[in-house]
XYZ file of C-alpha atoms in Angstrom:
496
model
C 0.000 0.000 0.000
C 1.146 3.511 -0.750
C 1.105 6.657 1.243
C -1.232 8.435 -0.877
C -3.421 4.808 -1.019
C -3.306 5.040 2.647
C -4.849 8.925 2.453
C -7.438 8.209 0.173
C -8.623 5.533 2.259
C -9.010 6.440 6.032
C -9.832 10.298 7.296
C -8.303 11.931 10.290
C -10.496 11.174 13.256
C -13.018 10.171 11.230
C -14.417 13.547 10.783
C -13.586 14.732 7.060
C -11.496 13.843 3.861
C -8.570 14.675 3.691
C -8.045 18.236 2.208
C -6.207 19.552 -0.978
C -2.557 20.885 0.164
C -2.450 24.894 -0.965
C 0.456 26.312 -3.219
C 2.850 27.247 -0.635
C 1.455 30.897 1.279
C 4.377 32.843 1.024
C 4.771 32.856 -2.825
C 0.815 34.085 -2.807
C 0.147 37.649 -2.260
C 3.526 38.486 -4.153
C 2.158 36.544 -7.396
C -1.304 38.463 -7.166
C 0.987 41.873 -6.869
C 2.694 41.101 -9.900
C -0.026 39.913 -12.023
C -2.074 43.261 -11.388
C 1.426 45.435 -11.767
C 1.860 43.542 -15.202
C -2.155 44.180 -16.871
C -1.706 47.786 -15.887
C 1.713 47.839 -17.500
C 1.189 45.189 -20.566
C -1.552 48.078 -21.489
C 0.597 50.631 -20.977
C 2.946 49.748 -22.981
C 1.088 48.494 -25.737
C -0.630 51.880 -26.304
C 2.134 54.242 -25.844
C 3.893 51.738 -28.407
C 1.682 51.745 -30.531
C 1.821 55.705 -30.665
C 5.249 55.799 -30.496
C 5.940 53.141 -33.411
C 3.276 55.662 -35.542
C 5.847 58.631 -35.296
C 9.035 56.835 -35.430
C 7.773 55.773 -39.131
C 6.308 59.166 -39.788
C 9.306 61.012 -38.696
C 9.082 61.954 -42.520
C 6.102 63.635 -42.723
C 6.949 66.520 -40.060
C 7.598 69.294 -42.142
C 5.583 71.853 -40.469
C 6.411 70.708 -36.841
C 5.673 67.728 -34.375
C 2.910 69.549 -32.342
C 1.277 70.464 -35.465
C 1.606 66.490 -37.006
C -0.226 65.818 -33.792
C -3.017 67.968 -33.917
C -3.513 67.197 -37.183
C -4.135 63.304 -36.708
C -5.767 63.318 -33.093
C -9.388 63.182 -34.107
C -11.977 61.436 -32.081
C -12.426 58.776 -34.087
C -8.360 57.672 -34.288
C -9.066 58.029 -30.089
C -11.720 55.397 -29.846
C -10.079 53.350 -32.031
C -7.030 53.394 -29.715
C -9.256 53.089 -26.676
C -10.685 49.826 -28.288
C -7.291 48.605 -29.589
C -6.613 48.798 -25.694
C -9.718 46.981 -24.412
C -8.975 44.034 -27.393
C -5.436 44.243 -26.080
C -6.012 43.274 -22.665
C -8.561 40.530 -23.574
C -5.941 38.949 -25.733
C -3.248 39.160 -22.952
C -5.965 37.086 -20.760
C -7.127 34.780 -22.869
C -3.195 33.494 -23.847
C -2.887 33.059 -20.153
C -0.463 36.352 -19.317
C -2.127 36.795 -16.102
C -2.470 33.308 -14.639
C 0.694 32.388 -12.586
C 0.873 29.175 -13.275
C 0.716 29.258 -17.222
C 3.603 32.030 -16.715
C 5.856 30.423 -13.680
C 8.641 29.418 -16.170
C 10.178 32.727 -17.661
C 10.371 30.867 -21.127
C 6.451 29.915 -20.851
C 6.021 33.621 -20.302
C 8.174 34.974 -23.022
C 6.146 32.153 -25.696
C 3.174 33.826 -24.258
C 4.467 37.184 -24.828
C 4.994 36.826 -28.484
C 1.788 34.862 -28.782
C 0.033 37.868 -27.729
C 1.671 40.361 -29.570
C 1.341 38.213 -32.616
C -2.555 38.623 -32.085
C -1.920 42.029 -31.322
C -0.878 42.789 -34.432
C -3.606 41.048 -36.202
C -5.707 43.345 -34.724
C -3.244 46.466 -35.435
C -3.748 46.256 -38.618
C -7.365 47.825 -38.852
C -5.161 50.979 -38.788
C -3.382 50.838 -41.942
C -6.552 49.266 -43.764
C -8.719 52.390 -42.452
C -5.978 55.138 -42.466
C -6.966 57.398 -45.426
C -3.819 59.672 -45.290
C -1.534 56.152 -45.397
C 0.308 57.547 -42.459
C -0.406 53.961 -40.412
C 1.255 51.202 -42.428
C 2.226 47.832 -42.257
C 5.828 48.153 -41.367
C 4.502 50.773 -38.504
C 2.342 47.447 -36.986
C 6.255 45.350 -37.608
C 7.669 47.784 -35.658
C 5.224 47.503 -33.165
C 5.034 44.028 -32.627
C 9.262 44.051 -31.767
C 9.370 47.307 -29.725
C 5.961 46.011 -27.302
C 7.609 42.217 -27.223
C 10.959 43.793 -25.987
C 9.393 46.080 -23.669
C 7.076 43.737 -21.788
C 9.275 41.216 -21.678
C 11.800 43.370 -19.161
C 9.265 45.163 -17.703
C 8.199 42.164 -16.574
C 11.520 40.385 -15.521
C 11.972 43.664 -13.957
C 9.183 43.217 -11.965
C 10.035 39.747 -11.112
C 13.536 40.692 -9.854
C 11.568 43.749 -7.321
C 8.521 41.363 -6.167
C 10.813 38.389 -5.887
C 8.066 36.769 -7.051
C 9.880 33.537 -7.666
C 11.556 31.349 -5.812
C 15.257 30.197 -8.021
C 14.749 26.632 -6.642
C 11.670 24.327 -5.375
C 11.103 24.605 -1.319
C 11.622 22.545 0.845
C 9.141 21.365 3.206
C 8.562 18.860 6.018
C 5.201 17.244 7.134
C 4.904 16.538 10.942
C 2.764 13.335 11.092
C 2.199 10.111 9.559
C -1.287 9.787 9.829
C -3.589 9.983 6.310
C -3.438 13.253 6.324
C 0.127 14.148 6.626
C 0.695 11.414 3.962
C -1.460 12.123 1.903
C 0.356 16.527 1.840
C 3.570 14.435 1.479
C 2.785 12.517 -1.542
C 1.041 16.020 -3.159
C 4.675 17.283 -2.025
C 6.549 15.227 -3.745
C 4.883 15.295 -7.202
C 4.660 19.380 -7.247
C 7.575 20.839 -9.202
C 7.213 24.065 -6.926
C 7.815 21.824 -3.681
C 10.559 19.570 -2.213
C 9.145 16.839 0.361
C 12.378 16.521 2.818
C 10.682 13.760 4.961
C 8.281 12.695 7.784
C 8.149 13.429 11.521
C 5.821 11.709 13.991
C 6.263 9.700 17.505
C 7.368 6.736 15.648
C 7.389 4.869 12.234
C 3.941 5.289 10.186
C 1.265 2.651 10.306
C 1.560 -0.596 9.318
C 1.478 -0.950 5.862
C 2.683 2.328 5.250
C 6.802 2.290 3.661
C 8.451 5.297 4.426
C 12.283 4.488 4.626
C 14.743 6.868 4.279
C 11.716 9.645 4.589
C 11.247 8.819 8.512
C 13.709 11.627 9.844
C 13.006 10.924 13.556
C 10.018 11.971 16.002
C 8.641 15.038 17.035
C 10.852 15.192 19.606
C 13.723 15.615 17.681
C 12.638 18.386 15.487
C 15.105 20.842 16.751
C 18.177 18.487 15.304
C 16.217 17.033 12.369
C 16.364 20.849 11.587
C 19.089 21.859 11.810
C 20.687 19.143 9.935
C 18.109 19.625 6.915
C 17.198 22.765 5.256
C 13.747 23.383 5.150
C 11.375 26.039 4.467
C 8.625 24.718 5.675
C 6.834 23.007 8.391
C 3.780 21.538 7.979
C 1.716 19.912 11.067
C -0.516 17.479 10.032
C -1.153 15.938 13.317
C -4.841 15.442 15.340
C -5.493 18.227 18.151
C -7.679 15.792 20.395
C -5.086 12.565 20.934
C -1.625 14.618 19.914
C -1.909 18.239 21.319
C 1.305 18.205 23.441
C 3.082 17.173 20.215
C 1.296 19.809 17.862
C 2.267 22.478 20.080
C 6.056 20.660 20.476
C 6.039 20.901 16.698
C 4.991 24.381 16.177
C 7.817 25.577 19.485
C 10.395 24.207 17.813
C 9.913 25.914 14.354
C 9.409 28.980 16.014
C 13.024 28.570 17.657
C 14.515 28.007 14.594
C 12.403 30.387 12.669
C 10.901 28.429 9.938
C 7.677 28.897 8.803
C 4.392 26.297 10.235
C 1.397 25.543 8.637
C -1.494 23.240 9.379
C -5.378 22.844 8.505
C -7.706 25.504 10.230
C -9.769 23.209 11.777
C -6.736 21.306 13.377
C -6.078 24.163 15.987
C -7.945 26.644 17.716
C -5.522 29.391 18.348
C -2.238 30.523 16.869
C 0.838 30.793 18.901
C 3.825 33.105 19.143
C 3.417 36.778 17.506
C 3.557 35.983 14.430
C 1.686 36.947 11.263
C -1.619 34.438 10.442
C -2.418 34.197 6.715
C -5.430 31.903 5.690
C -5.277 30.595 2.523
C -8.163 31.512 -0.639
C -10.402 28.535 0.550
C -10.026 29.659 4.808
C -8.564 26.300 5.580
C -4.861 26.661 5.963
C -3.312 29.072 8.748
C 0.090 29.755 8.357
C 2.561 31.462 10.564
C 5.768 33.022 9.359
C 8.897 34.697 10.983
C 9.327 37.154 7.918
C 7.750 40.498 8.031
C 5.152 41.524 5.761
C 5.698 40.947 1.977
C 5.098 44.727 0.962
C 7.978 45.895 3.150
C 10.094 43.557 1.924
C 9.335 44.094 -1.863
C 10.476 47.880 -0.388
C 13.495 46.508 0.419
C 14.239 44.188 -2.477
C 13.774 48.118 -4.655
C 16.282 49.341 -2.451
C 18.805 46.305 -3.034
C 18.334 46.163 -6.747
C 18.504 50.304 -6.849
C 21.464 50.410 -4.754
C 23.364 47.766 -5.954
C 23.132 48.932 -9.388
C 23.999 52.476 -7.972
C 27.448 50.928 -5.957
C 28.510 49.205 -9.043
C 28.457 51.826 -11.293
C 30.308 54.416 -8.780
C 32.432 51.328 -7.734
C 33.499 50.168 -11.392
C 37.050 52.326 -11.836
C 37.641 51.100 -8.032
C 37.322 47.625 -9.197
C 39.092 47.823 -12.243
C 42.053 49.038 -10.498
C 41.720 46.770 -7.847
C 41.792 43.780 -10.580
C 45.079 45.099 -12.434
C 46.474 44.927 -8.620
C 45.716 41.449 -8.319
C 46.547 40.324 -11.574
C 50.039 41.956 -12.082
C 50.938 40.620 -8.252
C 50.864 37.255 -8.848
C 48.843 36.619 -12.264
C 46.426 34.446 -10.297
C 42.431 35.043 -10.611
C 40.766 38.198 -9.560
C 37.711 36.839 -8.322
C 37.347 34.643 -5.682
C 33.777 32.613 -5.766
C 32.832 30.366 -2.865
C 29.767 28.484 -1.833
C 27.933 30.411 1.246
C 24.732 29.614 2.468
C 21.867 31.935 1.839
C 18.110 32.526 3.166
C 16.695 28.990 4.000
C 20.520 27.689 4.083
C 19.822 27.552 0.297
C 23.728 27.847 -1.015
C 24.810 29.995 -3.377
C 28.004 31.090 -5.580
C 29.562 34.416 -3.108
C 31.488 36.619 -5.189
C 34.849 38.602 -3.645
C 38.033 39.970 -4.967
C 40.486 37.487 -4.082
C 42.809 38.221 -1.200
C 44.662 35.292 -0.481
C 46.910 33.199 -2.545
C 45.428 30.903 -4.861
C 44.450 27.844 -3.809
C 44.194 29.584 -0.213
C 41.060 26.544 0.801
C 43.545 23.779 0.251
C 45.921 25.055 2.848
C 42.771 25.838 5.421
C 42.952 22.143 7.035
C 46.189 23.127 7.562
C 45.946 26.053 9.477
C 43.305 24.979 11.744
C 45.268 24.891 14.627
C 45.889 28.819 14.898
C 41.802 29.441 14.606
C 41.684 32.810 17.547
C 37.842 32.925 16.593
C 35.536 31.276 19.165
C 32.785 29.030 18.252
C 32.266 27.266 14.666
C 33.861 29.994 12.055
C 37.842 30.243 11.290
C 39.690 33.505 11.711
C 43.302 34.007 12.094
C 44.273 37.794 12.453
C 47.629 37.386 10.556
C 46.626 34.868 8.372
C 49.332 33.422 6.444
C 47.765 33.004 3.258
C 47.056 36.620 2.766
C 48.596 38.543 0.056
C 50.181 42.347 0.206
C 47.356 43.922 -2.012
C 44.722 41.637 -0.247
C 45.790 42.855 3.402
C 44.862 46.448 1.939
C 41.401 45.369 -0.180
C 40.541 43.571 3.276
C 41.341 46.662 5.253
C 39.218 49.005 3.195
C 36.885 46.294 2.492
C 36.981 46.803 -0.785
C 37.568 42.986 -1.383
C 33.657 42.830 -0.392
C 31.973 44.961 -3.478
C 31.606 42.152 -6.096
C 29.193 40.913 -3.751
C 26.747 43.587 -5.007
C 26.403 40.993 -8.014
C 24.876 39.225 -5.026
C 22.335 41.631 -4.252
C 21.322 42.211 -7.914
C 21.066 38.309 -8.277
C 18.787 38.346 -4.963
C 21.651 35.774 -2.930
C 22.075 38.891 -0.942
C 20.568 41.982 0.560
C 22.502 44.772 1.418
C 21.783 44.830 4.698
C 21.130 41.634 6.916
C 23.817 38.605 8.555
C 26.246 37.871 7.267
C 26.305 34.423 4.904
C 28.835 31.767 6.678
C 31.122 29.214 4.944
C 29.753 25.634 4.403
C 32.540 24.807 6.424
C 31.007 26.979 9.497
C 27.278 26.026 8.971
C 28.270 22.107 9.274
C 29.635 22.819 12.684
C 26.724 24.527 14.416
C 25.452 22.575 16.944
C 22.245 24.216 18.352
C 19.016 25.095 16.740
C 18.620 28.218 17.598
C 21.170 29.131 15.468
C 18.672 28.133 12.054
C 17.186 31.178 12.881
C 19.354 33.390 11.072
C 19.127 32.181 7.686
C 15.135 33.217 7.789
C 16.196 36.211 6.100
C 18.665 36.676 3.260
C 22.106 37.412 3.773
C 23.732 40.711 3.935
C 26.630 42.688 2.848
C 26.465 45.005 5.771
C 24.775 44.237 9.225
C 25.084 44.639 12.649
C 28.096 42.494 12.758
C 29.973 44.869 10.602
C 29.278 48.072 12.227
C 30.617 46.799 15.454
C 33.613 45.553 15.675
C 33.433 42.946 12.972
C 36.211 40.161 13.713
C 36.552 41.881 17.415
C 33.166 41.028 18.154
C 32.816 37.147 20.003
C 31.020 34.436 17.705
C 28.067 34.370 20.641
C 27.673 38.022 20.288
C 27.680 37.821 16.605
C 24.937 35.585 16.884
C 23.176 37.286 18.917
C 23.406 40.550 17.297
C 22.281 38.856 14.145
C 19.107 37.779 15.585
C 18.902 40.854 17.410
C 18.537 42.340 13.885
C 15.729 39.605 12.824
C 13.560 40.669 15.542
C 14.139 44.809 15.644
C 13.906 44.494 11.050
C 12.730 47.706 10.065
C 13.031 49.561 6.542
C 14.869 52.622 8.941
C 16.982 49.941 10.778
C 18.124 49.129 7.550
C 18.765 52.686 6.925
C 20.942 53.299 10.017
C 23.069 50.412 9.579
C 24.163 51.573 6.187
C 24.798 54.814 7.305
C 26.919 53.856 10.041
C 28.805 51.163 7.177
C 30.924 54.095 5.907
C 32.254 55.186 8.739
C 32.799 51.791 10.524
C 34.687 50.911 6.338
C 36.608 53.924 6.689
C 37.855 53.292 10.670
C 38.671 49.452 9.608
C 37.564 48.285 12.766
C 38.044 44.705 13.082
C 38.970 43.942 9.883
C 41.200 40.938 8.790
């Protein structure tokens, strides 16, 4: 018999059938911000494109002046044609399935979609050059059209995409808390969704006879705190019976909100919601969800102010870098960049971009070494570290060696503010829970850390000042902290 066999079959407590499992919550609000940011902008663009395709092929035909072209050819008739070209527009965008997240998750489905509709589009355009009794509209106007409002949507849109964050890079990861038909029943719909990862099951003991689990029994409830911190998971979701399991339902949901991770479970499961943190209830009011992360429309705010910023620093930053990278490369010919793999928001790992300040080959000889670690705790820090080069000691010092992390930000690994991302190295050596907490929220390049003390500052204080900064996150503590990252740069306080 299999899992989802063994859901179908039996009901929890005998009261109902086992529910549907929602998209995950998270991704929800920020999906139905972006679809209504892209109608009012696929119009937008369509119209003014279509106007502005008309006089870029009538540049020609200006003699007298552009103002008096206009008022020549803005009659009311050409107005409610363009009013109806809009109307058409938008039906066309709906009907190819623009504005229904699923149809337009994958960036290539979206992009086929795009052209689809602009292909139709054009169709339709072309009631202008057939009417136009001057011959000022014509064919190669609706051409030009058709490329310019393909182009222009299609990076609007990924623009909008990269300031919602509206998609997640890689499936997440979630973990059902009970065995019973319920909770196998979510974990089989887990495991066949491509936007979810099912990381395994957690109950009191092995699931019910009949019922083959292997190597997805992680351990019982009990053990939650380990299980997660040796798995990375976004998501917890309780699928256990209030009436015969309570003490474990409310184990379940303690321990995700020590290692801030995000619990879910059916509304009808539990009567109140724990903790302070945000409830969202899910389009069909049977899913409560509680979440660590502030609201989503502050942190779109912030995600502008990382993409804005970062693009800003790189541009002011570029002849900085450039001479930074002749440094390197004439010292020693080696590579400028040095890439390593860090973890991210959700321990997800990612490729951490810095200007390389060691000698090459510099994590070979780290095994090495490990007998002069001064830093306390899990991470490795050695004040005059051998493997550091001349112009490295000074890129370190000014911290320069850090901006080629603003890649980071743009790519959304990073914020510019938040903790700092640790070594795999480090994060395989943490031994309490707690610590999971931090990687709730993405990285930084500046934080808390940096404007006090940096390497001066004890790896218990660092950890605490990191989740300090979860719990205080504001838009104007974000704002204080980068103001107080010049002068704490400048001062090279605890730098290595």
């Amino acid at each position: 018999m299999t899992a989802v066999d063994a859901g179908k079959r039996r009901n929890v407590n005998g009261a109902h059938p086992v529910p549907r499992f929602p998209r995950p919550e998270s991704r929800r609000p920020r999906e139905a911000l972006f679809l209504r940011w892209a109608r009012r902008s696929d119009t937008t663009i369509a119209v003014v494109m279509l106007i502005s395709a008309f006089l870029a092929t009538n540049l020609g035909r200006m003699p007298w002046g552009f103002h008096e072209f206009l008022a020549m050819r803005l009659t009311v008739k050409n107005l409610l044609l363009l009013i109806g070209f809009a109307a058409i527009w938008r039906l066309v965008c709906t009907l190819v399935g623009l504005y229904t997240w699923p149809r337009i998750r994958l960036r290539r489905r979206e992009a086929a979609r795009i052209l689809l509709a602009t292909a139709i589009g054009s169709a339709v355009a072309l009631v202008f050059p057939a009417i136009s009794l001057t011959g000022a509209f014509r064919v190669f106007t609706v051409a030009v059209w058709l490329t310019g409002t393909s182009a222009v949507i299609w990076l609007t849109r990924a623009l909008l995409r990269m300031l919602i964050d509206v998609e997640a890079n890689e499936p997440r990861n979630f973990l059902v808390v009970g065995t019973g038909p319920m909770g196998l029943a979510l974990g089989e719909e887990l495991a066949a969704s491509p936007e979810t990862r099912l990381v395994g099951y957690v109950d009191a003991g092995p699931a019910p006879a009949g019922v083959e689990l292997g190597v997805r029994y992680l351990g019982e409830v009990r053990d939650l705190d380990r299980i997660l911190l040796e798995h990375a998971v976004d998501q917890v979701y309780v699928a256990l019976p209030l009436r015969s399991r309570y003490v474990d339902f409310e184990a379940a949901l303690q321990a995700c909100e020590r290692t801030g991770v995000s619990a879910s479970w059916f509304a009808d499961q539990f009567a109140s919601t724990p903790g302070n943190h945000r409830r969202q209830i899910s389009g069909n009011g049977s899913v409560i969800n509680i979440s660590p992360e502030p609201d989503y429309r502050l942190l779109i705010i912030k995600r502008t102010v990382d993409v804005v910023g970062a693009a800003a620093g790189l541009v002011v930053a570029a002849p900085v870098l450039a001479l930074a990278a002749m440094a390197i490369k004439l010292t020693d010919g080696g590579p400028v960049l040095y890439v390593q793999a860090r973890h991210g928001q959700y321990r997800r790992p990612f490729r951490m971009y810095k200007l390389r300040t060691m000698v090459d080959g510099a994590d070979s000889l780290q095994q090495s070494l490990e007998n002069l670690n001064e830093a306390s705790g899990p991470v490795f820090k050695i004040r005059d570290d051998p493997r550091i080069t001349r112009v490295g000691r000074f890129l370190r010092r000014t911290s320069i060696d850090e901006l080629p992390q603003l890649l980071n930000v743009l790519r959304g690994d990073m914020s510019l503010v938040g903790p700092r991302p640790l070594p795999l190295r480090d994060v395989a050596r943490f031994t309490e829970a707690a610590l999971v907490r931090r990687f709730s929220v993405r990285p930084g390049l500046t934080g808390l850390w940096q404007v006090s003390g940096r390497s001066d500052v004890p790896f218990d204080r660092w950890i605490e000042m990191d989740l300090e900064y979860i719990d205080r996150w504001s838009l104007a503590l974000d704002g204080k902290i980068i103001l107080k990252t010049l002068p704490a740069v400048l001062n090279g306080t605890g730098a290595t």
